[in-house]
PDB file of C-alpha atoms in Angstrom:
ATOM      1  CA  MET A   7     125.574  79.803 102.422  1.00 70.00           C
ATOM      2  CA  SER A   8     128.252  79.348 100.026  1.00 81.00           C
ATOM      3  CA  LEU A   9     127.863  81.358  96.518  1.00 95.00           C
ATOM      4  CA  SER A  10     128.074  79.722  93.067  1.00 96.00           C
ATOM      5  CA  ASP A  11     130.164  80.440  90.024  1.00 97.00           C
ATOM      6  CA  GLU A  12     127.092  81.202  88.371  1.00 98.00           C
ATOM      7  CA  GLN A  13     126.182  83.601  91.291  1.00 98.00           C
ATOM      8  CA  VAL A  14     130.106  85.416  91.151  1.00 98.00           C
ATOM      9  CA  GLU A  15     129.897  85.582  87.565  1.00 98.00           C
ATOM     10  CA  GLN A  16     126.684  87.630  87.597  1.00 98.00           C
ATOM     11  CA  PHE A  17     127.839  90.257  89.842  1.00 98.00           C
ATOM     12  CA  CYS A  18     131.028  90.637  87.652  1.00 98.00           C
ATOM     13  CA  ARG A  19     129.067  90.813  84.941  1.00 98.00           C
ATOM     14  CA  HIS A  20     126.037  92.419  85.521  1.00 98.00           C
ATOM     15  CA  GLY A  21     126.855  94.250  89.017  1.00 98.00           C
ATOM     16  CA  TYR A  22     124.573  92.413  91.222  1.00 98.00           C
ATOM     17  CA  THR A  23     123.372  88.813  92.321  1.00 98.00           C
ATOM     18  CA  LEU A  24     121.079  87.462  94.599  1.00 98.00           C
ATOM     19  CA  VAL A  25     120.993  85.034  97.058  1.00 98.00           C
ATOM     20  CA  PRO A  26     117.970  83.524  98.850  1.00 97.00           C
ATOM     21  CA  GLU A  27     118.228  81.859 102.076  1.00 94.00           C
ATOM     22  CA  PHE A  28     121.460  82.743 102.792  1.00 98.00           C
ATOM     23  CA  PHE A  29     121.047  83.167 106.398  1.00 98.00           C
ATOM     24  CA  SER A  30     119.201  80.656 108.694  1.00 98.00           C
ATOM     25  CA  PRO A  31     115.517  80.421 110.414  1.00 98.00           C
ATOM     26  CA  ARG A  32     117.305  81.031 113.586  1.00 98.00           C
ATOM     27  CA  GLU A  33     119.551  83.497 112.620  1.00 98.00           C
ATOM     28  CA  VAL A  34     116.890  85.605 110.690  1.00 98.00           C
ATOM     29  CA  GLN A  35     114.799  85.217 114.253  1.00 98.00           C
ATOM     30  CA  ALA A  36     117.610  86.627 115.849  1.00 98.00           C
ATOM     31  CA  MET A  37     117.976  89.524 113.621  1.00 98.00           C
ATOM     32  CA  GLN A  38     114.001  90.417 113.803  1.00 98.00           C
ATOM     33  CA  ALA A  39     114.626  89.926 118.120  1.00 98.00           C
ATOM     34  CA  GLU A  40     117.616  92.412 117.571  1.00 98.00           C
ATOM     35  CA  VAL A  41     115.281  95.135 115.205  1.00 98.00           C
ATOM     36  CA  ARG A  42     112.678  95.462 117.952  1.00 98.00           C
ATOM     37  CA  ARG A  43     115.236  96.185 120.452  1.00 98.00           C
ATOM     38  CA  PHE A  44     116.184  98.755 118.395  1.00 98.00           C
ATOM     39  CA  GLN A  45     112.729 100.085 118.428  1.00 98.00           C
ATOM     40  CA  ARG A  46     112.225  99.543 122.168  1.00 97.00           C
ATOM     41  CA  ASP A  47     115.124 101.859 122.787  1.00 98.00           C
ATOM     42  CA  GLY A  48     114.028 104.726 120.185  1.00 98.00           C
ATOM     43  CA  LEU A  49     117.309 104.163 118.627  1.00 98.00           C
ATOM     44  CA  LEU A  50     115.789 104.427 114.798  1.00 98.00           C
ATOM     45  CA  ARG A  51     115.261 107.529 113.427  1.00 98.00           C
ATOM     46  CA  ASN A  52     112.863 108.673 110.565  1.00 98.00           C
ATOM     47  CA  VAL A  53     115.370 110.388 107.844  1.00 98.00           C
ATOM     48  CA  SER A  54     112.561 111.197 105.479  1.00 98.00           C
ATOM     49  CA  THR A  55     111.377 114.764 104.660  1.00 97.00           C
ATOM     50  CA  GLU A  56     108.399 116.737 103.306  1.00 96.00           C
ATOM     51  CA  GLY A  57     110.381 117.612 100.272  1.00 96.00           C
ATOM     52  CA  ASP A  58     112.169 120.489 101.732  1.00 96.00           C
ATOM     53  CA  GLY A  59     115.320 117.844 103.064  1.00 96.00           C
ATOM     54  CA  GLN A  60     114.714 119.642 106.433  1.00 96.00           C
ATOM     55  CA  THR A  61     111.096 119.199 107.768  1.00 97.00           C
ATOM     56  CA  ARG A  62     110.569 115.738 109.106  1.00 96.00           C
ATOM     57  CA  ALA A  63     107.579 114.036 106.813  1.00 96.00           C
ATOM     58  CA  GLN A  64     104.552 113.555 109.114  1.00 93.00           C
ATOM     59  CA  ASP A  65     102.668 111.430 107.037  1.00 94.00           C
ATOM     60  CA  ARG A  66     105.683 108.496 106.042  1.00 96.00           C
ATOM     61  CA  GLN A  67     108.689 107.254 107.708  1.00 97.00           C
ATOM     62  CA  ASN A  68     111.947 106.008 106.825  1.00 98.00           C
ATOM     63  CA  LEU A  69     113.414 104.920 109.677  1.00 98.00           C
ATOM     64  CA  GLN A  70     117.546 104.513 109.568  1.00 98.00           C
ATOM     65  CA  LEU A  71     120.466 103.729 112.368  1.00 98.00           C
ATOM     66  CA  CYS A  72     123.729 104.225 110.764  1.00 97.00           C
ATOM     67  CA  PRO A  73     126.359 102.980 111.382  1.00 96.00           C
ATOM     68  CA  MET A  74     124.323 100.257 113.954  1.00 97.00           C
ATOM     69  CA  HIS A  75     127.870  98.958 115.547  1.00 96.00           C
ATOM     70  CA  PRO A  76     128.411 101.184 118.171  1.00 96.00           C
ATOM     71  CA  HIS A  77     125.052 100.090 119.283  1.00 98.00           C
ATOM     72  CA  SER A  78     124.783  96.261 118.633  1.00 98.00           C
ATOM     73  CA  ASP A  79     127.187  93.669 119.412  1.00 98.00           C
ATOM     74  CA  PHE A  80     124.940  91.406 117.444  1.00 98.00           C
ATOM     75  CA  PHE A  81     125.184  93.338 114.038  1.00 98.00           C
ATOM     76  CA  ARG A  82     128.845  94.121 114.947  1.00 98.00           C
ATOM     77  CA  SER A  83     129.445  90.593 114.688  1.00 98.00           C
ATOM     78  CA  LEU A  84     127.401  89.156 111.806  1.00 98.00           C
ATOM     79  CA  PRO A  85     129.965  90.518 109.067  1.00 98.00           C
ATOM     80  CA  PHE A  86     132.597  88.677 110.684  1.00 98.00           C
ATOM     81  CA  SER A  87     130.940  85.132 110.272  1.00 98.00           C
ATOM     82  CA  GLU A  88     132.810  82.535 108.155  1.00 97.00           C
ATOM     83  CA  THR A  89     130.033  82.724 105.593  1.00 97.00           C
ATOM     84  CA  VAL A  90     129.621  86.350 105.285  1.00 98.00           C
ATOM     85  CA  ILE A  91     133.053  86.551 104.729  1.00 98.00           C
ATOM     86  CA  SER A  92     133.233  84.049 102.496  1.00 97.00           C
ATOM     87  CA  ALA A  93     130.984  85.346 100.037  1.00 98.00           C
ATOM     88  CA  VAL A  94     132.081  88.931 100.068  1.00 98.00           C
ATOM     89  CA  ARG A  95     135.750  87.519  99.242  1.00 97.00           C
ATOM     90  CA  ARG A  96     134.403  85.431  96.038  1.00 98.00           C
ATOM     91  CA  LEU A  97     132.639  89.063  94.420  1.00 98.00           C
ATOM     92  CA  ILE A  98     135.331  91.718  95.863  1.00 98.00           C
ATOM     93  CA  GLY A  99     138.901  89.497  96.705  1.00 97.00           C
ATOM     94  CA  ASP A 100     141.197  89.874  99.602  1.00 97.00           C
ATOM     95  CA  PRO A 101     141.986  91.409 101.604  1.00 98.00           C
ATOM     96  CA  VAL A 102     138.307  92.381 102.597  1.00 98.00           C
ATOM     97  CA  LEU A 103     137.566  95.619 104.433  1.00 97.00           C
ATOM     98  CA  LEU A 104     133.955  96.667 106.128  1.00 98.00           C
ATOM     99  CA  HIS A 105     133.145  99.801 104.988  1.00 97.00           C
ATOM    100  CA  LEU A 106     129.752 101.132 106.687  1.00 97.00           C
ATOM    101  CA  ASP A 107     126.635  99.318 108.129  1.00 98.00           C
ATOM    102  CA  GLN A 108     123.309 100.622 108.361  1.00 98.00           C
ATOM    103  CA  ILE A 109     119.639  99.590 109.134  1.00 98.00           C
ATOM    104  CA  PHE A 110     116.541 100.847 107.522  1.00 98.00           C
ATOM    105  CA  VAL A 111     113.057 100.179 108.526  1.00 98.00           C
ATOM    106  CA  LYS A 112     110.075 100.980 106.756  1.00 98.00           C
ATOM    107  CA  PRO A 113     106.476 100.712 109.292  1.00 98.00           C
ATOM    108  CA  ALA A 114     103.386  98.856 107.933  1.00 97.00           C
ATOM    109  CA  GLN A 115     101.395 101.042 105.370  1.00 96.00           C
ATOM    110  CA  HIS A 116     103.276 104.480 105.574  1.00 95.00           C
ATOM    111  CA  GLY A 117     106.836 103.726 105.000  1.00 97.00           C
ATOM    112  CA  ALA A 118     108.820 106.001 102.917  1.00 97.00           C
ATOM    113  CA  GLY A 119     110.980 104.292 100.480  1.00 97.00           C
ATOM    114  CA  THR A 120     115.282 105.369  99.488  1.00 98.00           C
ATOM    115  CA  ASN A 121     115.605 107.002  96.190  1.00 98.00           C
ATOM    116  CA  TRP A 122     117.479 106.043  93.155  1.00 98.00           C
ATOM    117  CA  HIS A 123     121.868 106.435  94.154  1.00 98.00           C
ATOM    118  CA  GLN A 124     125.262 104.535  93.616  1.00 98.00           C
ATOM    119  CA  ASP A 125     126.711 104.038  96.644  1.00 98.00           C
ATOM    120  CA  ASN A 126     129.633 105.083  94.660  1.00 98.00           C
ATOM    121  CA  ALA A 127     128.626 108.686  94.555  1.00 98.00           C
ATOM    122  CA  TYR A 128     129.538 108.574  98.219  1.00 97.00           C
ATOM    123  CA  PHE A 129     132.188 106.180  98.258  1.00 97.00           C
ATOM    124  CA  LYS A 130     134.184 107.303  95.395  1.00 97.00           C
ATOM    125  CA  ILE A 131     136.077 104.647  94.510  1.00 97.00           C
ATOM    126  CA  ASP A 132     137.833 103.940  91.030  1.00 96.00           C
ATOM    127  CA  ARG A 133     137.144 100.372  90.053  1.00 97.00           C
ATOM    128  CA  PRO A 134     133.035 100.078  91.364  1.00 98.00           C
ATOM    129  CA  LEU A 135     133.333  96.273  91.443  1.00 98.00           C
ATOM    130  CA  MET A 136     136.358  96.611  94.512  1.00 98.00           C
ATOM    131  CA  GLY A 137     133.016  97.379  96.642  1.00 98.00           C
ATOM    132  CA  THR A 138     130.068  95.918  97.259  1.00 98.00           C
ATOM    133  CA  ALA A 139     126.680  96.381  99.505  1.00 98.00           C
ATOM    134  CA  MET A 140     125.648  93.215 101.069  1.00 98.00           C
ATOM    135  CA  TRP A 141     121.270  94.162 101.473  1.00 98.00           C
ATOM    136  CA  ILE A 142     119.852  91.011 103.966  1.00 98.00           C
ATOM    137  CA  ALA A 143     116.111  91.137 103.928  1.00 98.00           C
ATOM    138  CA  VAL A 144     115.378  90.911 107.404  1.00 98.00           C
ATOM    139  CA  HIS A 145     111.538  90.313 106.603  1.00 98.00           C
ATOM    140  CA  ASP A 146     110.156  88.680 103.381  1.00 98.00           C
ATOM    141  CA  ALA A 147     110.934  91.231 100.868  1.00 98.00           C
ATOM    142  CA  THR A 148     108.656  91.713  98.456  1.00 98.00           C
ATOM    143  CA  VAL A 149     107.242  94.470  95.566  1.00 98.00           C
ATOM    144  CA  GLU A 150     104.280  95.140  97.715  1.00 98.00           C
ATOM    145  CA  ASN A 151     106.008  95.766 100.451  1.00 98.00           C
ATOM    146  CA  GLY A 152     108.949  98.101  98.330  1.00 98.00           C
ATOM    147  CA  THR A 153     111.920  95.474  98.585  1.00 98.00           C
ATOM    148  CA  ILE A 154     115.107  97.234  97.026  1.00 98.00           C
ATOM    149  CA  GLU A 155     115.373  97.596  93.291  1.00 98.00           C
ATOM    150  CA  VAL A 156     118.653  97.149  91.189  1.00 98.00           C
ATOM    151  CA  ILE A 157     119.518  98.271  87.543  1.00 98.00           C
ATOM    152  CA  PRO A 158     121.799  95.791  85.736  1.00 98.00           C
ATOM    153  CA  ASP A 159     124.754  96.266  83.628  1.00 98.00           C
ATOM    154  CA  VAL A 160     125.478 100.290  84.282  1.00 97.00           C
ATOM    155  CA  TYR A 161     127.997  99.867  87.085  1.00 98.00           C
ATOM    156  CA  ASP A 162     130.488 101.383  85.162  1.00 97.00           C
ATOM    157  CA  GLN A 163     128.499 104.860  84.515  1.00 97.00           C
ATOM    158  CA  SER A 164     128.797 107.393  86.754  1.00 97.00           C
ATOM    159  CA  LEU A 165     125.594 109.516  87.029  1.00 98.00           C
ATOM    160  CA  ASP A 166     124.673 112.931  87.879  1.00 98.00           C
ATOM    161  CA  HIS A 167     123.704 112.960  92.066  1.00 98.00           C
ATOM    162  CA  GLU A 168     122.020 115.853  93.192  1.00 98.00           C
ATOM    163  CA  ARG A 169     120.452 116.687  96.891  1.00 98.00           C
ATOM    164  CA  ASP A 170     117.632 114.557  97.565  1.00 97.00           C
ATOM    165  CA  PRO A 171     114.658 116.785  99.109  1.00 97.00           C
ATOM    166  CA  MET A 172     112.706 113.933 100.647  1.00 97.00           C
ATOM    167  CA  SER A 173     115.475 113.255 102.930  1.00 98.00           C
ATOM    168  CA  ASP A 174     117.463 114.962 105.527  1.00 97.00           C
ATOM    169  CA  HIS A 175     120.948 113.793 104.469  1.00 96.00           C
ATOM    170  CA  HIS A 176     120.345 111.397 101.180  1.00 98.00           C
ATOM    171  CA  ILE A 177     121.570 111.795  97.432  1.00 98.00           C
ATOM    172  CA  ARG A 178     119.883 110.653  94.319  1.00 98.00           C
ATOM    173  CA  CYS A 179     120.216 110.145  90.853  1.00 98.00           C
ATOM    174  CA  TYR A 180     117.697 110.294  88.078  1.00 97.00           C
ATOM    175  CA  PRO A 181     118.559 106.807  86.378  1.00 97.00           C
ATOM    176  CA  ASP A 182     116.564 104.754  83.210  1.00 96.00           C
ATOM    177  CA  GLU A 183     114.055 103.171  85.603  1.00 96.00           C
ATOM    178  CA  SER A 184     112.101 100.762  82.702  1.00 97.00           C
ATOM    179  CA  LYS A 185     115.640  98.578  83.710  1.00 96.00           C
ATOM    180  CA  ALA A 186     115.114  98.060  87.218  1.00 98.00           C
ATOM    181  CA  VAL A 187     114.775  94.698  88.878  1.00 98.00           C
ATOM    182  CA  PRO A 188     113.163  94.142  91.853  1.00 98.00           C
ATOM    183  CA  CYS A 189     114.839  91.962  94.340  1.00 98.00           C
ATOM    184  CA  VAL A 190     112.156  90.058  96.088  1.00 98.00           C
ATOM    185  CA  LEU A 191     114.018  87.794  98.733  1.00 98.00           C
ATOM    186  CA  PRO A 192     112.295  85.595 101.926  1.00 98.00           C
ATOM    187  CA  ALA A 193     113.511  86.596 105.126  1.00 98.00           C
ATOM    188  CA  GLY A 194     117.153  85.773 105.389  1.00 98.00           C
ATOM    189  CA  GLY A 195     117.712  86.296 101.557  1.00 98.00           C
ATOM    190  CA  VAL A 196     120.591  88.924 100.431  1.00 98.00           C
ATOM    191  CA  ALA A 197     121.143  91.051  97.840  1.00 98.00           C
ATOM    192  CA  PHE A 198     125.017  91.639  96.757  1.00 98.00           C
ATOM    193  CA  PHE A 199     125.301  94.608  94.237  1.00 98.00           C
ATOM    194  CA  CYS A 200     128.493  96.712  93.380  1.00 98.00           C
ATOM    195  CA  TYR A 201     129.214 100.373  94.284  1.00 98.00           C
ATOM    196  CA  GLY A 202     128.499 101.826  90.597  1.00 98.00           C
ATOM    197  CA  THR A 203     124.794  99.849  90.582  1.00 98.00           C
ATOM    198  CA  PRO A 204     121.550 102.003  91.044  1.00 98.00           C
ATOM    199  CA  HIS A 205     119.859 100.873  93.291  1.00 98.00           C
ATOM    200  CA  CYS A 206     116.646 101.950  95.761  1.00 98.00           C
ATOM    201  CA  THR A 207     113.690 100.709  97.948  1.00 98.00           C
ATOM    202  CA  ARG A 208     109.946 101.712  97.024  1.00 98.00           C
ATOM    203  CA  ALA A 209     107.718 102.491  99.985  1.00 97.00           C
ATOM    204  CA  ASN A 210     106.098  99.820 102.303  1.00 98.00           C
ATOM    205  CA  ARG A 211     102.180  99.611 101.646  1.00 96.00           C
ATOM    206  CA  SER A 212     101.457  96.449 103.155  1.00 98.00           C
ATOM    207  CA  ASP A 213     100.363  95.595 106.509  1.00 98.00           C
ATOM    208  CA  ARG A 214     103.783  94.680 107.848  1.00 97.00           C
ATOM    209  CA  GLU A 215     106.961  96.562 108.673  1.00 98.00           C
ATOM    210  CA  ARG A 216     109.365  95.383 106.697  1.00 98.00           C
ATOM    211  CA  ALA A 217     113.655  95.671 107.204  1.00 98.00           C
ATOM    212  CA  GLY A 218     116.644  95.735 105.282  1.00 98.00           C
ATOM    213  CA  VAL A 219     120.013  95.641 107.020  1.00 98.00           C
ATOM    214  CA  ALA A 220     122.730  97.192 104.547  1.00 98.00           C
ATOM    215  CA  TYR A 221     126.829  95.818 104.928  1.00 98.00           C
ATOM    216  CA  HIS A 222     129.331  97.606 103.027  1.00 98.00           C
ATOM    217  CA  PHE A 223     132.888  96.087 101.678  1.00 98.00           C
ATOM    218  CA  ILE A 224     135.872  97.124 100.032  1.00 98.00           C
ATOM    219  CA  ASN A 225     138.751  95.865  98.885  1.00 98.00           C
ATOM    220  CA  ALA A 226     141.647  97.133 101.114  1.00 96.00           C
ATOM    221  CA  THR A 227     143.495  98.192  98.205  1.00 96.00           C
ATOM    222  CA  VAL A 228     141.200 100.781  97.134  1.00 95.00           C
ATOM    223  CA  GLN A 229     141.337 102.031 100.878  1.00 92.00           C
ATOM    224  CA  GLY A 230     143.054 105.190 100.384  1.00 91.00           C
ATOM    225  CA  GLN A 231     140.519 106.444  97.718  1.00 93.00           C
ATOM    226  CA  ALA A 232     137.389 105.614  99.291  1.00 93.00           C
ATOM    227  CA  ARG A 233     135.220 108.387 101.362  1.00 92.00           C
ATOM    228  CA  ALA A 234     132.574 108.555 103.981  1.00 93.00           C
ATOM    229  CA  GLY A 235     131.912 105.249 105.589  1.00 91.00           C
ATOM    230  CA  TYR A 236     133.625 104.977 108.926  1.00 90.00           C
ATOM    231  CA  ALA A 237     136.474 106.641 110.139  1.00 81.00           C
ATOM    232  CA  ALA A 238     139.962 105.487 108.110  1.00 74.00           C
ATOM    233  CA  GLY A 239     140.870 104.307 111.437  1.00 79.00           C
ATOM    234  CA  LEU A 240     137.577 102.269 112.455  1.00 88.00           C
ATOM    235  CA  ARG A 241     137.867 100.046 109.059  1.00 95.00           C
ATOM    236  CA  PRO A 242     137.688  96.526 110.134  1.00 96.00           C
ATOM    237  CA  HIS A 243     140.199  94.172 107.841  1.00 97.00           C
ATOM    238  CA  LEU A 244     138.228  91.192 107.572  1.00 98.00           C
ATOM    239  CA  THR A 245     140.548  89.100 105.816  1.00 98.00           C
ATOM    240  CA  GLY A 246     144.692  89.809 105.017  1.00 97.00           C
ATOM    241  CA  GLU A 247     147.513  90.610 107.439  1.00 96.00           C
ATOM    242  CA  GLN A 248     146.178  93.128 108.824  1.00 95.00           C
ATOM    243  CA  ALA A 249     143.075  90.975 110.411  1.00 97.00           C
ATOM    244  CA  THR A 250     142.829  91.256 114.078  1.00 97.00           C
ATOM    245  CA  GLY A 251     139.593  89.520 114.601  1.00 98.00           C
ATOM    246  CA  GLY A 252     138.274  92.829 115.044  1.00 97.00           C
ATOM    247  CA  GLU A 253     140.719  93.797 118.090  1.00 96.00           C
ATOM    248  CA  GLY A 254     142.386  96.507 116.270  1.00 95.00           C
ATOM    249  CA  GLU A 255     139.306  98.423 115.548  1.00 94.00           C
ATOM    250  CA  PHE A 256     137.123  97.864 118.357  1.00 94.00           C
ATOM    251  CA  GLY A 257     139.508  96.723 121.647  1.00 95.00           C
ATOM    252  CA  THR A 258     137.639  93.194 121.591  1.00 97.00           C
ATOM    253  CA  ARG A 259     137.525  89.816 119.897  1.00 98.00           C
ATOM    254  CA  VAL A 260     134.805  90.018 117.189  1.00 98.00           C
ATOM    255  CA  ALA A 261     135.512  87.193 114.984  1.00 98.00           C
ATOM    256  CA  GLY A 262     134.063  83.833 116.199  1.00 98.00           C
ATOM    257  CA  THR A 263     131.083  85.728 118.567  1.00 98.00           C
ATOM    258  CA  TRP A 264     128.201  85.196 115.842  1.00 98.00           C
ATOM    259  CA  PRO A 265     126.471  82.002 116.880  1.00 98.00           C
ATOM    260  CA  ASP A 266     126.888  83.142 120.587  1.00 98.00           C
ATOM    261  CA  GLU A 267     125.564  86.578 119.629  1.00 98.00           C
ATOM    262  CA  VAL A 268     122.382  85.081 117.570  1.00 98.00           C
ATOM    263  CA  GLU A 269     121.400  83.065 121.144  1.00 98.00           C
ATOM    264  CA  ARG A 270     121.802  86.222 123.134  1.00 98.00           C
ATOM    265  CA  ALA A 271     119.568  88.321 120.810  1.00 98.00           C
ATOM    266  CA  LEU A 272     116.940  86.057 121.218  1.00 98.00           C
ATOM    267  CA  ALA A 273     117.713  85.139 124.663  1.00 98.00           C
ATOM    268  CA  ALA A 274     117.106  88.719 125.348  1.00 97.00           C
ATOM    269  CA  ASP A 275     113.625  89.226 123.026  1.00 97.00           C
ATOM    270  CA  ALA A 276     111.960  86.494 125.095  1.00 96.00           C
ATOM    271  CA  GLN A 277     112.808  88.106 128.425  1.00 94.00           C
ATOM    272  CA  ALA A 278     111.570  91.385 126.975  1.00 93.00           C
ATOM    273  CA  ALA A 279     108.482  89.718 125.806  1.00 87.00           C
ATOM    274  CA  ASP A 280     108.146  88.054 129.481  1.00 81.00           C
ATOM    275  CA  ALA A 281     108.688  91.598 131.038  1.00 78.00           C
ATOM    276  CA  PRO A 282     105.723  93.236 133.078  1.00 77.00           C
ATOM    277  CA  GLY A 283     103.764  95.544 130.804  1.00 67.00           C
ATOM    278  CA  ALA A 284     105.251  94.052 127.369  1.00 67.00           C
ATOM    279  CA  ALA A 285     102.592  94.253 124.498  1.00 58.00           C
TER     280      ALA A 285
END
C-alpha cells in the first residue's frame, strides 16, 4: 500500500503516521504463522523483570526476539518487499538502509508493556527524521491489549533516559503522557514514527495475545553516526548504488522473495497443525 501525501506530511510535521491495512490478509496470516513457529521453537525471551532490571518477572511477560533475521527467512525478506521500500523511501529519502528488526509478543492477560523511550536514545543520529521505525500490528492492536502509543511533535527534543528497572536491558524516559496518542490498528496496519518520537506499549489485559514487529530504517547518509542496530557491515542497503538485494550482507538474494516466503510460512504452519500431537 502506497503512502498518501497527507501521511507523508503528517510524519514530517508530527513525527509519526498511521497506515491501516498496509499488509494484505494473507500476508498477515503468514506473519501470525511465523510467530507461532517462534513460539514452538522457543525463540522468544521474556525481558520483563521484577523491578530490579535482573530478576525475570514471574507474573508478566514481554517476549522479545532481536534481531529476527538470523532465525527467520520470512521476516528477513519482508523489508525487501517493494511495498515497504516504496513507503520508507518517501519518509526518509534515498538511499535506504535497514538498521534493525525485532518482535515483541504480549501474552493474553499478563503481557507486559515496554516503557516510554525514544529510539534515538539508542541510535544517536543527528537528525531524527532521517530514521524511522515501522511497527506492524501482527494482531489487531487496541487500547485494551496495549497497542503502541506515541507522543507527537517532540521528535526534535532529546529527552533524558535512564536504565529501565522493569526490563533486563531497556532504557526509558518520562515524557508528558497527557499528549500520548494510542495507535489503534487492525492486524496488518502499520505505525511509522521517526527516531525522535517517544513511544511505549501498554500491558495486554485482553484474552488474546498481541504481537508487534518493528523494523528500523535510516537514510544511509547518517550510517556513520548510527549506533546499535545491526553491525555496520550487516546493515542491508535497500536502495541506492550499494543495494545488492541482500547478497552483499546475507550471501543470498533476498529481494523479490517476499511472496514466496509468505506461501512457505503458511504451508509450514498447516503442516505443523497436522502433525501428530499438535493441539
